[in-house]
Coordinates of C-alpha atoms and ligand atoms in Angstrom, one line a residue:
M1 CA 25.1 313.2 122.6
K2 CA 24.6 313.5 118.9
N3 CA 28.1 312.4 118.2
N4 CA 27.8 309.3 120.3
N5 CA 24.5 308.4 118.6
E6 CA 26.1 308.9 115.2
S7 CA 29.0 306.7 115.9
F8 CA 26.7 304.0 117.3
E9 CA 24.7 304.2 114.0
I10 CA 27.9 303.7 112.0
Y11 CA 29.0 300.9 114.3
K12 CA 25.6 299.1 113.7
M13 CA 25.8 299.7 110.0
N14 CA 29.4 298.3 109.9
K15 CA 28.3 295.3 112.0
N16 CA 25.5 294.6 109.5
N17 CA 27.7 295.0 106.5
Y18 CA 30.4 292.7 108.0
S19 CA 27.6 290.0 108.5
K20 CA 26.8 290.5 104.9
L21 CA 30.4 289.8 104.0
V22 CA 30.3 286.6 106.0
E23 CA 27.1 285.6 104.4
L24 CA 28.4 286.1 100.9
S25 CA 31.7 284.3 101.8
K26 CA 29.6 281.4 103.1
R27 CA 27.7 281.2 99.8
N28 CA 31.1 280.8 98.1
A29 CA 32.1 278.1 100.5
L30 CA 28.9 276.3 99.6
W31 CA 29.6 276.5 95.8
R32 CA 33.0 275.1 96.6
S33 CA 31.7 272.3 98.6
I34 CA 29.2 271.3 95.8
S35 CA 32.1 271.3 93.4
Y36 CA 34.2 269.1 95.8
L37 CA 31.3 266.7 96.0
L38 CA 31.1 266.4 92.2
E39 CA 34.9 265.8 92.1
W40 CA 34.7 263.2 94.9
D41 CA 32.0 261.4 93.0
Q42 CA 34.0 261.6 89.7
E43 CA 36.9 259.8 91.4
T44 CA 34.9 257.2 93.3
Y45 CA 31.5 256.1 91.9
M46 CA 30.7 258.0 88.7
P47 CA 30.2 255.7 85.7
A48 CA 32.7 256.3 82.9
D49 CA 30.3 257.8 80.5
G50 CA 29.2 260.4 83.0
S51 CA 32.3 262.5 82.3
P52 CA 31.0 264.9 79.6
L53 CA 28.1 266.1 81.8
R54 CA 30.4 266.2 84.8
A55 CA 32.8 268.5 82.9
E56 CA 29.8 270.8 82.1
Q57 CA 28.6 270.8 85.7
I58 CA 32.0 271.7 87.1
E59 CA 32.4 274.4 84.5
L60 CA 29.1 275.9 85.4
L61 CA 29.9 275.9 89.1
A62 CA 33.4 277.4 88.6
S63 CA 31.8 280.2 86.6
V64 CA 29.0 280.9 89.1
A65 CA 31.4 280.9 92.0
H66 CA 33.8 283.2 90.1
K67 CA 31.0 285.7 89.3
D68 CA 30.1 285.8 93.0
K69 CA 33.7 286.3 94.1
T70 CA 34.2 289.2 91.7
S71 CA 30.8 290.9 92.0
K72 CA 30.4 294.6 92.5
Q73 CA 28.4 294.0 95.6
W74 CA 31.3 292.0 97.1
A75 CA 33.9 294.5 96.2
K76 CA 31.8 297.4 97.5
L77 CA 31.2 295.7 100.9
L78 CA 34.8 294.6 101.2
S79 CA 36.2 298.1 100.4
E80 CA 34.1 299.5 103.4
F81 CA 36.5 297.5 105.6
I82 CA 39.8 297.2 103.8
D83 CA 41.5 299.3 101.2
L84 CA 41.6 296.9 98.2
K85 CA 44.7 298.6 96.8
T86 CA 46.9 298.9 99.9
G87 CA 45.4 296.3 102.3
Q88 CA 45.0 299.0 105.0
Y89 CA 42.1 298.3 107.4
I90 CA 39.6 301.1 107.4
H91 CA 38.1 300.8 110.9
S92 CA 40.0 300.7 114.2
T93 CA 37.2 298.7 115.8
L94 CA 37.9 295.5 113.9
D95 CA 39.0 292.6 116.0
E96 CA 41.9 290.3 115.0
N97 CA 39.7 287.5 113.6
Q98 CA 37.9 290.0 111.4
K99 CA 41.2 291.5 110.2
A100 CA 42.5 288.0 109.3
N101 CA 39.3 287.3 107.3
L102 CA 39.5 290.6 105.5
R103 CA 43.2 290.1 104.6
E104 CA 42.3 286.7 103.1
W105 CA 39.2 287.9 101.3
R106 CA 41.1 290.8 99.8
R107 CA 43.9 288.4 98.6
D108 CA 41.3 286.1 97.1
Y109 CA 39.4 289.0 95.5
L110 CA 42.5 290.4 93.9
Q111 CA 43.4 286.9 92.6
A112 CA 39.9 286.3 91.2
T113 CA 39.5 289.6 89.5
C114 CA 42.8 289.1 87.7
L115 CA 41.3 286.2 85.8
P116 CA 38.6 286.9 83.2
N117 CA 35.4 284.8 83.7
A118 CA 35.8 283.3 80.2
F119 CA 39.3 282.2 81.1
V120 CA 38.2 280.5 84.4
K121 CA 35.5 278.6 82.5
K122 CA 37.9 277.5 79.8
F123 CA 40.5 276.4 82.3
A124 CA 38.0 274.3 84.3
K125 CA 36.6 272.7 81.1
V126 CA 40.0 271.9 79.6
S127 CA 41.4 270.5 82.8
S128 CA 38.3 268.3 83.4
E129 CA 38.6 266.9 79.8
S130 CA 42.4 266.4 80.2
M131 CA 41.9 264.4 83.4
T132 CA 39.9 261.9 81.4
V133 CA 42.4 261.7 78.5
W134 CA 45.3 261.5 81.0
A135 CA 43.7 258.5 82.7
E136 CA 43.4 256.7 79.3
A137 CA 46.9 257.7 78.3
R138 CA 48.3 256.4 81.5
K139 CA 46.5 253.2 81.2
H140 CA 47.8 252.6 77.7
N141 CA 51.3 254.1 78.1
D142 CA 50.3 256.6 75.4
F143 CA 52.1 259.9 76.0
A144 CA 51.3 261.2 72.5
K145 CA 47.6 261.0 73.2
F146 CA 48.0 263.2 76.3
A147 CA 50.6 265.6 74.8
P148 CA 48.2 268.0 73.0
F149 CA 46.0 268.4 76.1
L150 CA 49.1 269.0 78.2
S151 CA 50.3 271.6 75.8
Q152 CA 46.9 273.4 76.2
I153 CA 47.1 273.2 79.9
I154 CA 50.6 274.6 80.0
D155 CA 49.6 277.5 77.6
L156 CA 46.6 278.2 79.9
S157 CA 48.9 278.0 83.0
R158 CA 51.3 280.5 81.5
Q159 CA 48.4 282.8 80.6
K160 CA 47.2 282.4 84.2
A161 CA 50.6 283.5 85.5
E162 CA 50.5 286.6 83.3
F163 CA 46.9 287.4 84.5
L164 CA 47.9 287.0 88.1
G165 CA 51.2 288.8 87.9
Y166 CA 54.5 288.1 89.5
K167 CA 57.8 289.9 90.4
E168 CA 60.5 287.5 89.3
H169 CA 59.3 284.3 87.6
P170 CA 56.0 283.3 86.1
Y171 CA 56.1 280.2 88.2
D172 CA 55.9 282.5 91.3
A173 CA 52.3 283.3 90.4
L174 CA 51.3 279.6 90.2
L175 CA 53.2 278.6 93.4
D176 CA 51.5 281.4 95.3
L177 CA 48.1 279.8 94.6
Y178 CA 49.1 276.7 96.7
E179 CA 51.8 278.1 99.0
P180 CA 51.1 281.8 99.6
G181 CA 54.3 283.8 100.1
M182 CA 56.7 281.2 98.8
T183 CA 58.8 282.1 95.7
T184 CA 60.5 280.1 92.9
S185 CA 63.9 281.4 93.9
Q186 CA 63.3 280.5 97.6
I187 CA 62.3 276.9 96.6
S188 CA 65.2 276.5 94.1
L189 CA 67.6 277.4 96.8
L190 CA 66.0 275.1 99.4
F191 CA 65.6 272.2 97.0
N192 CA 69.2 272.5 95.8
T193 CA 70.6 272.0 99.3
L194 CA 68.0 269.4 100.2
G195 CA 68.6 267.4 96.9
E196 CA 72.4 267.3 97.6
K197 CA 72.0 266.2 101.2
I198 CA 69.5 263.5 100.3
V199 CA 71.5 262.1 97.4
H200 CA 74.4 261.9 99.8
L201 CA 72.4 260.1 102.4
L202 CA 71.0 257.8 99.8
H203 CA 74.5 256.8 98.7
Q204 CA 75.5 256.1 102.3
I205 CA 72.4 253.9 102.7
Q206 CA 73.2 252.1 99.5
K207 CA 76.6 251.1 100.8
S208 CA 75.1 249.4 103.9
P209 CA 73.5 245.9 104.0
Q210 CA 70.1 246.1 102.4
V211 CA 66.8 245.5 104.2
D212 CA 64.6 242.4 103.4
D213 CA 60.9 243.3 102.9
H214 CA 59.7 240.2 100.9
F215 CA 57.0 239.5 103.5
L216 CA 55.3 242.8 102.7
H217 CA 54.5 241.4 99.2
G218 CA 52.3 238.5 98.3
N219 CA 48.6 238.0 98.6
F220 CA 46.7 240.1 101.1
A221 CA 42.9 240.0 100.9
K222 CA 41.5 243.4 100.0
E223 CA 38.7 243.2 102.6
K224 CA 41.2 242.5 105.4
Q225 CA 43.4 245.4 104.3
L226 CA 40.4 247.6 104.4
E227 CA 39.4 246.2 107.8
F228 CA 42.8 247.2 109.1
G229 CA 42.4 250.6 107.6
H230 CA 39.2 251.2 109.6
I231 CA 41.0 250.1 112.8
L232 CA 43.7 252.7 112.1
L233 CA 41.1 255.4 111.5
K234 CA 39.4 254.7 114.7
A235 CA 42.7 254.8 116.6
V236 CA 43.8 258.2 115.3
G237 CA 40.4 259.7 116.2
Y238 CA 38.9 259.9 112.7
D239 CA 35.2 260.0 113.3
E240 CA 33.4 258.0 110.6
K241 CA 30.2 259.9 111.4
K242 CA 32.0 262.9 110.0
G243 CA 33.7 261.2 107.1
R244 CA 34.0 258.0 105.1
L245 CA 36.6 255.8 103.5
D246 CA 36.2 254.7 99.9
I247 CA 38.4 253.3 97.2
S248 CA 39.9 255.3 94.2
T249 CA 42.8 255.0 91.8
H250 CA 44.6 257.8 93.5
P251 CA 44.0 258.2 97.2
F252 CA 42.8 261.7 98.2
S253 CA 40.9 263.5 100.9
M254 CA 38.0 265.8 100.1
S255 CA 36.4 268.0 102.8
L256 CA 33.0 269.6 102.3
Y257 CA 33.2 271.1 105.7
P258 CA 34.6 270.0 109.1
D259 CA 31.8 267.6 109.7
D260 CA 31.9 265.9 106.3
S261 CA 35.5 265.2 105.4
R262 CA 36.0 262.1 103.3
I263 CA 39.0 260.1 102.3
T264 CA 39.9 257.4 99.8
T265 CA 42.6 254.7 99.7
R266 CA 43.7 252.3 97.2
I267 CA 44.3 248.6 97.8
H268 CA 47.0 246.5 96.1
P269 CA 46.2 242.9 96.9
T270 CA 49.9 242.1 96.4
S271 CA 51.3 244.8 98.6
L272 CA 50.5 245.1 102.3
M273 CA 51.5 248.6 103.3
D274 CA 50.0 250.7 100.4
C275 CA 46.6 250.8 101.9
A276 CA 47.6 251.4 105.5
S277 CA 49.9 254.2 104.7
A278 CA 47.4 255.9 102.3
V279 CA 44.8 255.6 105.1
L280 CA 47.1 257.3 107.6
H281 CA 48.2 259.9 105.1
E282 CA 44.6 260.9 104.0
A283 CA 43.4 260.7 107.6
G284 CA 46.0 263.3 108.5
H285 CA 44.6 265.6 105.8
S286 CA 41.1 265.0 106.9
L287 CA 41.8 265.4 110.6
Y288 CA 43.1 268.9 109.8
E289 CA 39.9 269.8 108.0
M290 CA 37.8 268.2 110.9
G291 CA 39.8 270.3 113.4
L292 CA 39.1 273.6 111.7
P293 CA 36.8 275.8 113.8
I294 CA 33.3 275.0 112.4
E295 CA 31.8 278.1 114.0
H296 CA 33.7 280.1 111.4
F297 CA 32.6 277.9 108.5
G298 CA 32.3 279.9 105.3
T299 CA 35.1 282.3 106.2
P300 CA 38.9 281.9 105.9
L301 CA 39.2 281.2 109.6
C302 CA 37.7 277.8 108.8
E303 CA 40.1 277.1 105.9
S304 CA 43.5 275.4 105.8
I305 CA 46.5 277.7 105.6
S306 CA 48.3 276.3 102.6
L307 CA 48.9 273.0 100.8
G308 CA 52.3 272.7 102.5
I309 CA 50.8 272.9 105.9
H310 CA 48.1 270.5 104.8
E311 CA 50.7 268.0 103.6
S312 CA 52.6 268.5 106.9
Q313 CA 49.5 267.1 108.7
S314 CA 49.3 264.0 106.4
R315 CA 53.0 263.3 106.6
F316 CA 53.0 263.8 110.3
W317 CA 50.6 260.9 110.7
E318 CA 51.8 258.8 107.8
T319 CA 55.6 258.9 108.5
R320 CA 56.4 260.5 111.8
I321 CA 53.8 258.4 113.7
G322 CA 52.9 255.6 111.3
Q323 CA 56.4 254.6 110.4
S324 CA 57.8 254.9 113.9
K325 CA 58.7 251.9 116.1
P326 CA 56.4 252.8 119.0
F327 CA 53.4 252.9 116.7
W328 CA 54.0 249.3 115.5
M329 CA 54.6 248.0 119.1
H330 CA 50.9 248.4 119.4
F331 CA 49.6 247.8 115.8
Y332 CA 52.0 245.1 114.6
P333 CA 50.4 242.3 116.8
I334 CA 47.0 243.4 115.4
L335 CA 48.3 243.2 111.9
Q336 CA 49.8 239.8 112.6
S337 CA 46.5 238.5 113.8
I338 CA 44.9 239.7 110.5
F339 CA 47.5 238.1 108.3
P340 CA 49.0 235.3 110.6
E341 CA 50.2 233.1 107.8
K342 CA 52.4 235.9 106.4
L343 CA 53.6 237.7 109.5
Q344 CA 53.6 235.3 112.4
S345 CA 57.3 234.4 112.1
I346 CA 58.4 237.9 111.3
S347 CA 59.8 239.9 114.3
I348 CA 58.8 243.5 114.9
D349 CA 62.3 244.7 114.2
S350 CA 62.3 243.1 110.8
F351 CA 58.9 244.5 110.1
Y352 CA 59.9 248.0 111.2
K353 CA 63.0 247.9 109.0
A354 CA 61.0 246.6 106.1
I355 CA 58.4 249.3 106.2
N356 CA 61.2 251.8 106.2
K357 CA 63.2 250.2 103.4
V358 CA 64.9 252.8 101.3
Q359 CA 65.0 251.9 97.6
P360 CA 64.8 254.2 94.6
G361 CA 61.7 253.5 92.7
C362 CA 59.8 255.1 89.8
I363 CA 56.5 255.9 91.5
R364 CA 56.4 259.0 93.7
I365 CA 53.5 257.9 95.9
E366 CA 55.2 254.6 96.7
A367 CA 58.5 256.3 97.5
D368 CA 60.2 255.9 100.9
E369 CA 60.8 258.9 103.1
V370 CA 64.4 259.4 101.9
T371 CA 63.8 259.3 98.2
Y372 CA 60.4 261.0 98.2
S373 CA 61.7 264.5 98.0
L374 CA 63.9 263.6 95.0
H375 CA 60.7 262.9 93.0
V376 CA 59.3 266.3 94.0
I377 CA 62.5 268.1 93.1
L378 CA 62.5 266.5 89.6
R379 CA 58.9 267.7 89.1
F380 CA 59.6 271.2 90.4
E381 CA 62.5 271.6 88.0
M382 CA 60.5 270.4 85.0
E383 CA 57.5 272.6 85.9
K384 CA 59.6 275.6 86.2
E385 CA 61.2 274.9 82.7
L386 CA 57.8 274.1 81.1
I387 CA 56.3 277.4 82.4
E388 CA 59.3 279.5 81.4
G389 CA 59.4 277.7 78.0
S390 CA 62.8 276.2 78.2
L391 CA 61.3 272.7 78.0
Q392 CA 58.9 271.6 75.3
V393 CA 56.0 269.1 75.9
K394 CA 57.4 266.7 73.3
D395 CA 60.7 266.5 75.2
I396 CA 59.1 265.6 78.5
P397 CA 59.6 261.9 78.5
E398 CA 63.3 262.2 77.8
A399 CA 63.9 265.0 80.3
W400 CA 62.0 263.0 82.9
N401 CA 64.1 259.9 82.4
S402 CA 67.4 261.8 82.5
K403 CA 66.4 263.4 85.8
M404 CA 65.4 260.1 87.2
Q405 CA 68.8 258.8 86.3
K406 CA 70.5 261.8 87.8
Y407 CA 68.6 261.8 91.1
L408 CA 67.6 258.2 91.7
G409 CA 69.9 256.3 89.5
I410 CA 67.1 254.4 87.8
L411 CA 65.0 254.6 84.6
P412 CA 61.3 254.0 84.3
K413 CA 60.2 251.1 82.1
N414 CA 57.7 253.3 80.2
N415 CA 55.8 256.6 80.5
T416 CA 53.1 255.1 82.6
E417 CA 55.7 254.6 85.3
G418 CA 57.4 257.9 84.3
C419 CA 55.9 261.2 83.3
L420 CA 52.3 259.9 83.1
Q421 CA 52.1 258.7 86.6
D422 CA 50.6 261.8 88.3
I423 CA 47.2 263.4 87.9
H424 CA 48.4 267.0 88.7
W425 CA 49.4 268.3 85.3
S426 CA 46.2 267.1 83.7
M427 CA 44.3 269.0 86.4
G428 CA 46.2 272.2 85.7
G429 CA 47.9 272.0 89.0
F430 CA 51.3 273.5 88.1
G431 CA 52.8 274.9 91.3
Y432 CA 51.4 272.1 93.4
F433 CA 54.2 269.6 93.6
P434 CA 56.7 271.6 95.7
T435 CA 54.1 271.7 98.5
Y436 CA 54.7 267.9 99.1
T437 CA 58.3 268.5 100.1
L438 CA 57.4 271.7 102.0
G439 CA 55.0 269.5 103.9
N440 CA 57.7 267.1 105.0
I441 CA 59.9 270.1 106.0
F442 CA 57.0 271.7 108.0
A443 CA 56.1 268.3 109.6
A444 CA 59.7 267.9 110.9
Q445 CA 59.6 271.4 112.4
I446 CA 56.2 270.8 114.0
F447 CA 57.2 267.3 115.2
D448 CA 60.2 268.7 117.1
I449 CA 57.9 270.9 119.1
F450 CA 55.3 268.2 119.6
A451 CA 58.0 265.9 121.0
K452 CA 59.2 268.6 123.4
D453 CA 55.6 269.2 124.6
N454 CA 55.0 265.4 124.9
P455 CA 58.2 263.9 126.2
S456 CA 56.5 260.5 126.8
W457 CA 54.9 260.3 123.4
E458 CA 56.7 257.1 122.5
T459 CA 55.3 255.3 125.6
Q460 CA 51.8 256.5 124.9
V461 CA 51.9 255.6 121.3
A462 CA 53.3 252.2 122.1
K463 CA 50.1 251.6 124.1
G464 CA 48.0 252.5 121.1
E465 CA 47.0 255.9 122.6
L466 CA 46.9 258.3 119.7
K467 CA 44.2 260.7 120.4
F468 CA 46.5 263.1 122.3
I469 CA 48.3 263.6 119.1
K470 CA 45.2 264.7 117.3
E471 CA 44.4 267.0 120.2
W472 CA 47.8 268.5 120.2
L473 CA 47.6 269.2 116.5
N474 CA 44.0 270.6 116.9
Q475 CA 45.4 273.0 119.5
H476 CA 48.6 274.1 117.8
I477 CA 47.7 274.0 114.1
H478 CA 44.1 273.3 113.2
K479 CA 42.1 275.7 115.4
Y480 CA 43.8 278.7 113.8
G481 CA 42.4 278.2 110.3
K482 CA 44.0 280.9 108.1
F483 CA 44.6 283.2 111.0
Y484 CA 48.4 283.0 110.5
S485 CA 50.4 282.5 107.3
A486 CA 52.4 279.2 107.0
Q487 CA 55.7 280.8 107.9
D488 CA 54.2 282.8 110.7
L489 CA 52.6 279.8 112.3
I490 CA 55.9 277.9 112.2
R491 CA 57.6 280.9 113.8
K492 CA 54.8 281.2 116.4
I493 CA 54.9 277.6 117.6
S494 CA 58.6 277.0 117.3
N495 CA 60.2 280.5 117.8
K496 CA 62.3 279.6 114.8
D497 CA 62.2 280.4 111.1
F498 CA 61.3 277.9 108.4
S499 CA 64.3 275.6 108.0
I500 CA 65.2 272.3 106.3
D501 CA 67.5 271.3 109.2
P502 CA 65.0 269.4 111.4
F503 CA 64.0 267.3 108.4
I504 CA 67.5 266.5 107.4
N505 CA 68.5 265.7 111.0
Y506 CA 65.5 263.4 111.4
L507 CA 66.2 261.5 108.2
T508 CA 69.9 261.2 109.0
A509 CA 69.4 260.0 112.6
K510 CA 66.6 257.5 111.7
Y511 CA 68.2 255.9 108.7
K512 CA 71.7 255.6 110.2
K513 CA 70.1 253.3 112.7
I514 CA 68.3 251.2 110.0
Y515 CA 71.3 251.2 107.7
P516 CA 74.3 251.2 110.1
Ligands
CO601 CO1 48.8 264.5 100.7

């Protein structure tokens, strides 16, 4: 009797302590959401002179959140359930959800305790300042202005890698922050093969008759483009009561929690498809966040797996659905009715080919599906060299241009179109770029299973029915949160290992038809 009572008491105590862990974890999710809100505001509505205060606010939040994450109370509670050194679970009564949370909490804790609080504060402050300088430098094609800030960021990133620790390459430590479990040597191997195959496909395409897309350029009223963006959002099942669409220089999605997940787009009055594809891309990200199980908010079970999986969701909508023929069978007549003077005389076949036109360009986010990965491979190679110290900041513009020549056969007119185009380095996001291409690779693997499960997807999509896609993704990807790792999730849903083959096969089959 006594024994039973005792174990019941221990059970109750554990249950209470586990609830405390959830409570503390939620507090951290709240800090994070406040910081996201500040960043969202910074990119959308903040007046220019607001930036010094914003940098201080973000620094304060980063510091408070980091103190919470590394507190003695947190470590003590956590170590009642999981051995912080070995990762062994301490109680046999834990369920699978609790185990997944504990695994992720431990990972996060070990990462956070590697970084001294003063370092975290400094990193947040320097990157916030750098973002402002970068925006100016990009505007005025002034690499020299950004260079000293970039040098600081690279130094800090190398220190970060040393603090975090790694087995083979310092870049592993940074990569692991965005794509847990993926290593530099794995990516190098993957990108080498992918780069070769894509360059080969690109050369084949360049030998075929080229596609005319002149009608996608001209003058397209901003309000009408935005109106079409909202039509697309509604169709994919993006609930504007749980999100909103704004304008920013660089499109992004920012989720505070599943019921407040916002996106932005940018509108080029001279270019028709920029806005629509940014809307579909960011909606894909946002639908993932909206589909996470809200009942687990505050814990890893209500967080996305990795940036690669996140990007797979955006590319799934943007390219696999939004650049498919069936999609435009329904939406092209609507677009024609919005811009009749431009599109009335253009057939859907010409339109479909035009939106899938392959042409090497300087800007990553404007790149077509075929050349996109080449932009990422270039950045990955440079990041790796910058972090290991084999490339110096002053040599970036030249190195950039020679890689552009090598992979895409073109040269940027200036650094604004070249090495200054992306925000990532100014944010301290070394290790981020590879996840874009991983996203395309994951999306292709996921799409193959989706198509098998939904053999009539093309007929449905051609009727403008898209919500079943969102539901399928909810059921197969979103609802798991961080329960599985990226590679485990792919294995679970496809019974296959992570592979570039579905992506290469898709590109080859699709573009052979467009460029016979
Ligand atoms: Co994205």
